[in-house]
Coordinates of C-alpha atoms in Angstrom, one line a residue:
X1 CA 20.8 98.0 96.7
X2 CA 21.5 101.5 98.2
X3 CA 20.1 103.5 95.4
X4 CA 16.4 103.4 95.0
X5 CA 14.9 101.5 92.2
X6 CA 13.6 102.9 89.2
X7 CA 9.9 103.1 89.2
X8 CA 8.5 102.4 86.2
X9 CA 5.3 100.6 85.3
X10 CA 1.7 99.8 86.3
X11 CA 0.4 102.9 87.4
X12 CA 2.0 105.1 85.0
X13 CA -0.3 107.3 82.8
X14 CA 0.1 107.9 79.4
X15 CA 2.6 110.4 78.6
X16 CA 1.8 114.0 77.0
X17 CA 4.3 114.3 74.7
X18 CA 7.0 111.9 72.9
X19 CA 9.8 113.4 75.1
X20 CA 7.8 112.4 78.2
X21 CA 7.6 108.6 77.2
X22 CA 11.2 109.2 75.7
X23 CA 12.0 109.5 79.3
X24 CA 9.7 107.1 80.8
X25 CA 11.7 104.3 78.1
X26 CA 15.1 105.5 78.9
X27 CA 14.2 104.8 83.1
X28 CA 12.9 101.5 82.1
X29 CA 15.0 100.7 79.6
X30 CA 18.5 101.2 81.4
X31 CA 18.9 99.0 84.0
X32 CA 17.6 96.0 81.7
X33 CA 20.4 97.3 79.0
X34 CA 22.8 97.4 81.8
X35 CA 22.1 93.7 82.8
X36 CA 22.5 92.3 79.4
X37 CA 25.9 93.8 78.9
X38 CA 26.3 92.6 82.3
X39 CA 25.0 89.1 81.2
X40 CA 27.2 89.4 78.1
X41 CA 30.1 89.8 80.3
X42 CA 29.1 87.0 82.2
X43 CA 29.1 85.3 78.7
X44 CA 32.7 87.1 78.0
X45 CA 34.5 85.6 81.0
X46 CA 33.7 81.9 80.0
X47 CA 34.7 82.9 76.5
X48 CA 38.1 84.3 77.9
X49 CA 38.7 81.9 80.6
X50 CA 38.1 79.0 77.9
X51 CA 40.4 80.8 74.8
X52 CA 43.4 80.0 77.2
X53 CA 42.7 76.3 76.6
X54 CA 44.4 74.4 73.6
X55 CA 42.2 75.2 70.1
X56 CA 40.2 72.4 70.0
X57 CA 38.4 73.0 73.8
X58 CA 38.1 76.5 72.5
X59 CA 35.8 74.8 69.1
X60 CA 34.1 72.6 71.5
X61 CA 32.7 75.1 73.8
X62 CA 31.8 77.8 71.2
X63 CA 29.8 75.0 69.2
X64 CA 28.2 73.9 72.3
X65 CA 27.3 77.1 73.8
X66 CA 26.2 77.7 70.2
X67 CA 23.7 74.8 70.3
X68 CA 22.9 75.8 73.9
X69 CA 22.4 79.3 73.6
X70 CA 19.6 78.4 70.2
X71 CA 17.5 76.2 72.8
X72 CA 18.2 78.6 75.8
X73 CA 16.9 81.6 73.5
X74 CA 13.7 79.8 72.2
X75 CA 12.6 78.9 75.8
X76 CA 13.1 82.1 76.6
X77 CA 11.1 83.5 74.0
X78 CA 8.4 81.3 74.8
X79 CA 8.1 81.6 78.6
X80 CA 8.8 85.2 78.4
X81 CA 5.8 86.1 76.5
X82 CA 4.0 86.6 79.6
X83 CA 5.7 90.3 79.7
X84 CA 3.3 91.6 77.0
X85 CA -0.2 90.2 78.6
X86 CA 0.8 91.4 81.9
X87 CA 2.1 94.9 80.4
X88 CA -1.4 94.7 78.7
X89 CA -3.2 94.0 82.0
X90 CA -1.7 96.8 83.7
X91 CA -2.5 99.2 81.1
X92 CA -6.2 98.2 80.9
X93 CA -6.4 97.8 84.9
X94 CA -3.3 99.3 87.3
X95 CA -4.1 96.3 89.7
X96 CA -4.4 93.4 87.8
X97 CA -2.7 91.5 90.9
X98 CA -4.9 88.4 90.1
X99 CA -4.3 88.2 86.1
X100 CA -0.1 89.1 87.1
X101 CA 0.1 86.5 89.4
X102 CA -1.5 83.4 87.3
X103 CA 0.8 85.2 84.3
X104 CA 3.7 84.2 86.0
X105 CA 2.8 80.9 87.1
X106 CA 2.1 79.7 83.8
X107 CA 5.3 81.3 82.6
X108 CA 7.4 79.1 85.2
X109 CA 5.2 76.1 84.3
X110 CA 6.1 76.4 80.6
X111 CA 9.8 77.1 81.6
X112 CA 9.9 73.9 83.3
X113 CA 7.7 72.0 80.9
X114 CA 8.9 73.0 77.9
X115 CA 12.8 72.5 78.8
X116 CA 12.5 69.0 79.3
X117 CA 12.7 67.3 75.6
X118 CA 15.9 70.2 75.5
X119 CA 17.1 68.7 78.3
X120 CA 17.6 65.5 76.2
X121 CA 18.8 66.7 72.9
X122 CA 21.9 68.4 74.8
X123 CA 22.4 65.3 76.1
X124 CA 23.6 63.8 73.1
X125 CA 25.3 66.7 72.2
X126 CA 28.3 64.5 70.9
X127 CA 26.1 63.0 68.1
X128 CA 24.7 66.5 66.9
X129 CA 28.0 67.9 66.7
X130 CA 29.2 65.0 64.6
X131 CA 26.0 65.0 62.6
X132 CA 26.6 68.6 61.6
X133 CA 30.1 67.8 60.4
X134 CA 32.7 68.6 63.2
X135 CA 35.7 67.1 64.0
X136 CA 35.2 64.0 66.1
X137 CA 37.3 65.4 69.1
X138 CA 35.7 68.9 68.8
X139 CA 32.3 66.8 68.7
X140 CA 33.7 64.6 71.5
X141 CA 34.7 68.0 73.9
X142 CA 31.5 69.8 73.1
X143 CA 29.0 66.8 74.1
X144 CA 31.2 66.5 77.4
X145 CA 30.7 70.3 78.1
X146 CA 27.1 69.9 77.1
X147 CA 26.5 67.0 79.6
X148 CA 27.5 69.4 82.5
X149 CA 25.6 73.0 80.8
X150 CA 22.2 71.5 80.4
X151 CA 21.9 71.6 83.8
X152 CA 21.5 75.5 84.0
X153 CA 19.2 75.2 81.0
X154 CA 15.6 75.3 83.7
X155 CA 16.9 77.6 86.1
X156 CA 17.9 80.0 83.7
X157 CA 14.7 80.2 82.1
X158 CA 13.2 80.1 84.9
X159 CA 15.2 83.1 86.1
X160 CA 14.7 85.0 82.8
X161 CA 10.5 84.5 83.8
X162 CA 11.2 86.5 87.0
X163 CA 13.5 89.1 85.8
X164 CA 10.8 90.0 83.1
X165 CA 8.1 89.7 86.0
X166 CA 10.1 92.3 87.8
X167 CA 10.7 94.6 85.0
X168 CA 6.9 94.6 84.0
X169 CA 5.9 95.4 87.7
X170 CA 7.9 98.6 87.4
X171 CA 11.9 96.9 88.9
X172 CA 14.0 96.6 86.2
X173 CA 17.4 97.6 88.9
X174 CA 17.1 94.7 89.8
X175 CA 18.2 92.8 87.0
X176 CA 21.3 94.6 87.0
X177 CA 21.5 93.8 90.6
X178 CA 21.2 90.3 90.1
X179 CA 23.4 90.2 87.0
X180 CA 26.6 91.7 88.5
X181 CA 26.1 89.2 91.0
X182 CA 26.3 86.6 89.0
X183 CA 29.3 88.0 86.7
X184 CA 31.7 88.0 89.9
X185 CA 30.5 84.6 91.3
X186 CA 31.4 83.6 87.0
X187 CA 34.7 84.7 87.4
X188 CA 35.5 83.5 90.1
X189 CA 34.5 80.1 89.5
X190 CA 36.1 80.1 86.3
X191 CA 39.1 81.3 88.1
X192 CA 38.8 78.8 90.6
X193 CA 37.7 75.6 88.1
X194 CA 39.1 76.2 85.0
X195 CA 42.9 76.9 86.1
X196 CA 42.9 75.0 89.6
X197 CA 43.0 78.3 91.9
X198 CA 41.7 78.3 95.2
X199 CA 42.6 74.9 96.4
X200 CA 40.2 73.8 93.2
X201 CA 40.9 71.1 91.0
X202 CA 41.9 71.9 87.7
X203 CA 39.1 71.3 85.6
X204 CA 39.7 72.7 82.3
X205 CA 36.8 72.9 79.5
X206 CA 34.7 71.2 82.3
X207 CA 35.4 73.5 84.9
X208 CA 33.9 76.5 82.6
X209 CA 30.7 74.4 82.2
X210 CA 30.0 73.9 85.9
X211 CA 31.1 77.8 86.8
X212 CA 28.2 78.6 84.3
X213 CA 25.9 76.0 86.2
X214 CA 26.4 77.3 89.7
X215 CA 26.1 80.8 88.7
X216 CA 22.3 80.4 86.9
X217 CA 21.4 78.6 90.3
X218 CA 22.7 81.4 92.2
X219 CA 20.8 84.3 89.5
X220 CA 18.1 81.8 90.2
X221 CA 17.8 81.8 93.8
X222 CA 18.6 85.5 94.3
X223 CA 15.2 86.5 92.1
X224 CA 13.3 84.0 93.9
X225 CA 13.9 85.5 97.4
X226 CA 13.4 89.2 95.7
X227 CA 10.1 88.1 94.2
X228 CA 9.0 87.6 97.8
X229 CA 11.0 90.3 99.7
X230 CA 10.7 93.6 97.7
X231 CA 7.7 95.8 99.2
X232 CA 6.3 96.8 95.4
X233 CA 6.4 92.8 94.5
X234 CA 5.6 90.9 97.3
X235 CA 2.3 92.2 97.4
X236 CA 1.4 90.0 94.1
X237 CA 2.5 86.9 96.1
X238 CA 4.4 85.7 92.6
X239 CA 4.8 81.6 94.7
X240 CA 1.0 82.2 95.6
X241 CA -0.7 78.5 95.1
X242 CA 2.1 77.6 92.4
X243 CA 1.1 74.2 92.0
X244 CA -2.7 75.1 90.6
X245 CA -2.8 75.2 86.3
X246 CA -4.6 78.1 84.7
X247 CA -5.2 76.1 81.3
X248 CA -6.9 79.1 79.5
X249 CA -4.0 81.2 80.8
X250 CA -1.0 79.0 79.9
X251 CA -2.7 78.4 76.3
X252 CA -2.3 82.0 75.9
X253 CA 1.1 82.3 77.1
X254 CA 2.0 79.2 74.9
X255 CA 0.0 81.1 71.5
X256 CA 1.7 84.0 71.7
X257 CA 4.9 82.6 73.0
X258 CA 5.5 79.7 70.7
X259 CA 6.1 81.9 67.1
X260 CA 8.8 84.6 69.6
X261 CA 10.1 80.9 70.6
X262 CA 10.5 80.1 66.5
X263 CA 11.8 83.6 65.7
X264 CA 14.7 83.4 68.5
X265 CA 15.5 80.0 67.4
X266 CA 15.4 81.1 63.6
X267 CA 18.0 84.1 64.4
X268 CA 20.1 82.0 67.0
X269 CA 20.5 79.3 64.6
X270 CA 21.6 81.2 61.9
X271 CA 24.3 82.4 63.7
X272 CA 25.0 78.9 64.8
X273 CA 24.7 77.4 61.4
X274 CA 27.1 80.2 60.5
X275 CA 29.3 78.7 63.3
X276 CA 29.2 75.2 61.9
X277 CA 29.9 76.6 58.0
X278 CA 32.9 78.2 59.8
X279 CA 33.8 75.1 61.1
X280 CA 33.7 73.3 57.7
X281 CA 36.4 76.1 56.5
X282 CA 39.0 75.9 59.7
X283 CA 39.2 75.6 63.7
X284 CA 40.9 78.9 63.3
X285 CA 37.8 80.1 61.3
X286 CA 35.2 79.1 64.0
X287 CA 38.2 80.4 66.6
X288 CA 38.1 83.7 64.8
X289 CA 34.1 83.9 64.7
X290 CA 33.5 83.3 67.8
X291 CA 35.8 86.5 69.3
X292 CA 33.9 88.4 66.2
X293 CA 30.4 87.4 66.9
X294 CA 31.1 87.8 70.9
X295 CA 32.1 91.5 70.3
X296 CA 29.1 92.2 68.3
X297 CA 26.9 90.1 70.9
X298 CA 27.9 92.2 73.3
X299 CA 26.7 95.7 71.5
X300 CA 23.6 94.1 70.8
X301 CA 22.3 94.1 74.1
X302 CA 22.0 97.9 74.2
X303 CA 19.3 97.7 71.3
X304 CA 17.9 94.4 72.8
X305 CA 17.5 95.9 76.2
X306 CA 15.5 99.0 74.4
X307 CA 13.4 96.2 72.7
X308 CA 12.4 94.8 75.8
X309 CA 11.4 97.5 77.3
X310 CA 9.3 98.6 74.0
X311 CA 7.0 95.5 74.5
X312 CA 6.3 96.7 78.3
X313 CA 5.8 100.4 77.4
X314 CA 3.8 99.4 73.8
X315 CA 2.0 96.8 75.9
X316 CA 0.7 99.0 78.7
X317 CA -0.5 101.5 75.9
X318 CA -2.1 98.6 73.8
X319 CA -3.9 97.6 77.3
X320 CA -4.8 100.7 77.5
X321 CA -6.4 101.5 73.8
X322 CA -4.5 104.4 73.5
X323 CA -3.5 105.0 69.9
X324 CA -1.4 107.8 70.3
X325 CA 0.6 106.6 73.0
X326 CA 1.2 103.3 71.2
X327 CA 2.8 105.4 68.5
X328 CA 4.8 107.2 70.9
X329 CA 5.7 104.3 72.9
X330 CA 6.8 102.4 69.8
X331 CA 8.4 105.5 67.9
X332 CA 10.4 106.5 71.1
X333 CA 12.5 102.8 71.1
X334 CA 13.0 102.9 67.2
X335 CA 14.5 106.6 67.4
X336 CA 16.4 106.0 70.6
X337 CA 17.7 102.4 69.3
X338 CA 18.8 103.8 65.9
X339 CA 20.8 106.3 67.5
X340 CA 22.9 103.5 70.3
X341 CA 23.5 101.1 67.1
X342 CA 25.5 104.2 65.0
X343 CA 27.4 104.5 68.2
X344 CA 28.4 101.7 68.1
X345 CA 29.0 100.3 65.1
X346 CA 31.5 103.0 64.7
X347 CA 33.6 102.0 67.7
X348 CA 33.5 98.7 66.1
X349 CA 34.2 100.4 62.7
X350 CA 37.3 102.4 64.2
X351 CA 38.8 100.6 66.7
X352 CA 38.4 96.7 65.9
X353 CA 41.7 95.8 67.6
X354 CA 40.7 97.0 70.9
X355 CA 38.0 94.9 70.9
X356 CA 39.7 91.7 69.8
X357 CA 42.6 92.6 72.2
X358 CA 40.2 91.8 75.4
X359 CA 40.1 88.1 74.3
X360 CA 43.7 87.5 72.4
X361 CA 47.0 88.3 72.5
X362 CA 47.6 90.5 69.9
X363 CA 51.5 89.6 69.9
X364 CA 51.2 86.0 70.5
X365 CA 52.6 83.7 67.6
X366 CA 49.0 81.3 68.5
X367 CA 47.1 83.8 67.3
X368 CA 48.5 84.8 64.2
X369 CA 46.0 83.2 62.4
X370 CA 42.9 84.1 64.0
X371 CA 43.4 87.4 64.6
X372 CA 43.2 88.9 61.1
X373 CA 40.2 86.9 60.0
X374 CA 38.3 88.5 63.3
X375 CA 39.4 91.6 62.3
X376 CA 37.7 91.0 59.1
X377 CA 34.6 89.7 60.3
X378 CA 34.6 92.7 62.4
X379 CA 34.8 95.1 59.8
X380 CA 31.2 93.3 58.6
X381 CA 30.1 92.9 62.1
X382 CA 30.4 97.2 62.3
X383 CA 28.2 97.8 59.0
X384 CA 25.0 94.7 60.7
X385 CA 24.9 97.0 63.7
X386 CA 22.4 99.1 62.4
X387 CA 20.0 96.6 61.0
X388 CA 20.6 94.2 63.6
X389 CA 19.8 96.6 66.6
X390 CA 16.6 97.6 64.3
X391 CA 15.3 94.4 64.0
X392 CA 15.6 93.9 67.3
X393 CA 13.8 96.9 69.0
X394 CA 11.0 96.3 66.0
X395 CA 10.3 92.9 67.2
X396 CA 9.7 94.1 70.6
X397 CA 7.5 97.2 69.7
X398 CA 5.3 94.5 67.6
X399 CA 5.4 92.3 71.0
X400 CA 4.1 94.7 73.0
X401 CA 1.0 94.5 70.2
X402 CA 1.1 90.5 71.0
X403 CA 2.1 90.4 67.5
X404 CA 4.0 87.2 67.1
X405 CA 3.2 85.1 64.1
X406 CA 4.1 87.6 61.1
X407 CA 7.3 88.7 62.8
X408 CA 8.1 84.4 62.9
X409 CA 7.4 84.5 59.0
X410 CA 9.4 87.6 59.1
X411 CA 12.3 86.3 60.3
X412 CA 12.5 82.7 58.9
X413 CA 12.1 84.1 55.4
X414 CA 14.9 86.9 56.1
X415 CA 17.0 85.1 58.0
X416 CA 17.2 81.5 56.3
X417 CA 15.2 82.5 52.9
X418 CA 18.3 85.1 52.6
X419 CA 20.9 85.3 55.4
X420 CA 21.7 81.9 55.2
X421 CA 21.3 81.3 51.6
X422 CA 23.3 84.5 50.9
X423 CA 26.6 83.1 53.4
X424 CA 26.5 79.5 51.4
X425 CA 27.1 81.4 47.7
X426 CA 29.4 84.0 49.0
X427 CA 31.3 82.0 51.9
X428 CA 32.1 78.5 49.3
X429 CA 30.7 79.3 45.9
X430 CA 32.3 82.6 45.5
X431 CA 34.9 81.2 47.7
X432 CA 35.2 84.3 49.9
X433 CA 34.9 82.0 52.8
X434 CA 34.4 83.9 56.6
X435 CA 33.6 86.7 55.0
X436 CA 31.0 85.8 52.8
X437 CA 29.3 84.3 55.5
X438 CA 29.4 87.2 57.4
X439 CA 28.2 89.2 54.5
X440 CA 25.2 86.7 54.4
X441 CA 24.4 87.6 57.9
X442 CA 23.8 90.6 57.6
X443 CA 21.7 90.5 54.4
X444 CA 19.2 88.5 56.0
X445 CA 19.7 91.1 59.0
X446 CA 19.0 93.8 56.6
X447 CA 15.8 91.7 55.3
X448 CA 14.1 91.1 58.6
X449 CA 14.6 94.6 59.5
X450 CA 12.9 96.4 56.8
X451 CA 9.9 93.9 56.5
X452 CA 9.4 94.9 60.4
X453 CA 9.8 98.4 59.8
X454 CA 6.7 98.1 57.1
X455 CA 4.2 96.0 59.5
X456 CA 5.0 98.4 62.0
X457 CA 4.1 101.4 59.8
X458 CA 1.3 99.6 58.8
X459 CA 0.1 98.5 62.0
X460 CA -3.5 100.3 61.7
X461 CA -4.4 99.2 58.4
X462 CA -3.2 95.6 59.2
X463 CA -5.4 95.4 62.6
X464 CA -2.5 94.9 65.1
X465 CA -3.9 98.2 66.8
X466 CA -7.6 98.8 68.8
X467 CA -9.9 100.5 66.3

């Protein structure tokens, strides 16, 4: 990179005033919001590339990305969960080299580990699809896409582990580095796989799959050699003796990790069931969702990237038993996260077409169908900004406190107890179809939300703080 990276992290002391860690979030919190809007772009292409395709390849790879994407999330959560004990570490001890080192080892364990009974269930992706109802040649596209994806499910997790890693040692750029990367090498190959440019075959659906396979090894192998070549990171020696267990250390990473693992796959799978009730309505309906709910993806990653770096800024201050700055640290990300999602829910709100534009034809015949019902869902998808981006940075203020298990209850209660329950009476009993469903998501958005919004006010008098 020619510009220096930001420098954000271990050694930092505890900021003076709110505007001070305002600032210190904003440094740390950029480049990781720029890499998952980079990521989501990454997402995007496949999602563009694959809408050119006839309707059913379209159905097949948003329901198997769907199914991919809940068991993707969920390892994510669970291997990532070293970001709070080594944000911990370093605010109790600025060089915690030792505890950092067997932190990330575990993690990468547990990615591996943990993947492998995945790694079987998306290989009979065919039968899931069929089992929740779809069409047999949408069930029969999507377990032939699934057969080539599940090979990127371990390297990407595994790449997620050292892009936290980095971020927590005080490197978020490179995340961004790494992820722009990895968005021209994805379309690219889509270019060259899914069309037959380039001297490639002509692959289709397929060629989508394996563009997405070849671009997590590549994210994959670019964070390995930075892990081992940047002067601030090297000097943990990440690879150090990676082959020796830490039990008491990988127990901890699985505790915490395991109910952040639940709560991803609790809010992934809702939008996937909502997915699969789509596809019970129309293949234009799931069509339709998938533009909607990839245009409201994509403005989540601002508050999500702002959540992420909550739990590293929260977790240094917990580490360090600093009260104050814990409620700085944690007040900072709410304020700034609250103002990004009114941002952008009303460029959603205002200018819906433009956004649907950049993955149909507005003017072509195909999409005459489609294209009004993801307005609609948009129109939804605008007013869930605001609770879904709170939600969001909540969970990873309560993180940083390594407070897991509530949150888990949190969210299957508000997302299944009411999001989902709330999208089967309005999208079939009240008959208003996509958009009741889409109304149901965001009740059980708005649930989760303010439930976290209460622990977190209540974090002293519930003993998720030092005393």
């Amino acid at each position: 990179m020619s510009a220096p990276l930001p420098h954000i992290g271990p050694i930092d002391r505890a900021p003076a005033t709110l505007l001070d860690e305002l600032r210190a979030l904003i440094n740390l919190a950029a480049p990781l919001v720029g890499a998952n809007l980079v990521q989501m772009a990454v997402y995007a292409v496949d999602v563009i590339f694959v809408a050119r395709l006839d309707p059913v390849d379209f159905a097949a790879a948003t329901l198997g990305v769907y199914l991919y994407s809940v068991i993707l999330w969920a390892m994510l959560g669970l291997s990532t969960a070293c970001a709070p004990i080594i944000a911990a570490e370093l605010g109790q001890r600025a060089h915690a080299v030792r505890e950092v080192r067997r932190s990330f080892r575990m993690a990468l364990w547990l990615s591996v580990l943990g993947a492998l009974p995945f790694l079987i269930a998306l290989a009979h992706g065919e039968t899931l699809l069929l089992l929740a109802g779809q069409e047999a040649r949408v069930a029969a596209r999507g377990g032939a896409f699934l057969d080539i994806l599940l090979f990127a499910l371990i390297p990407s997790v595994a790449a997620g582990v050292m892009r936290t890693v980095a971020a927590a040692l005080g490197r978020p750029g490179w995340a961004l580095a790494v992820t722009i990367m990895a968005l021209a090498l994805s379309i690219f190959g889509n270019w060259a796989l899914v069309f037959g440019n380039a001297g490639f075959p002509a692959l289709g659906l397929m060629g989508s799959a394996l563009a997405n396979v070849i671009t997590t090894l590549a994210m994959l192998a670019a964070f390995s050699v930075i892990l081992l070549v940047d002067p601030r990171l090297r000097r943990f020696r990440l690879f150090g003796r990676w082959w020796r267990p830490e039990w008491p250390r990988l127990r901890e990473i699985f505790t915490l990790g395991l109910p952040i693992a639940l709560a991803f796959t609790l809010e992934g799978s809702l939008f996937g069931g909502a997915g699969v009730l789509m596809g019970l309505i129309s293949v234009t309906a799931i069509a339709a969702h998938a533009v909607a709910l990839n245009i409201a993806a994509i403005t989540f990653q601002i508050p999500l990237g702002i959540g992420q770096a909550a739990t590293i800024r929260v977790g240094m201050a917990y580490g360090a038993r600093d009260l104050q700055w814990i409620g700085r640290a944690g007040w900072a990300a709410i304020g700034l996260g609250a103002a990004v999602t009114v941002v952008t829910a009303a460029a959603i709100w205002f200018a819906p077409r433009l956004f649907v534009s950049a993955y149909l034809d507005l003017d072509a015949p195909a999409n005459a169908e489609t294209i009004p019902l993801a307005l609609s869902y948009l129109t939804v998808a605008a007013i869930f900004q605001l609770v879904d981006g709170g939600q969001a940075v909540l969970a990873g203020t309560l993180r940083g406190l390594q407070d897991t298990r509530a949150p888990m209850l949190i969210a299957g209660f508000g997302y299944w107890g009411i999001g989902f329950v709330t999208a089967l009476l309005l999208g079939f009993w009240l008959r208003w179809e996509g958009v009741g469903i889409w109304i149901g998501l965001a009740a059980g958005l708005l649930a989760v939300s303010g439930m976290l919004m209460w622990r977190w006010n209540w974090r002293a008098r519930l003993g998720l703080v030092p005393g």
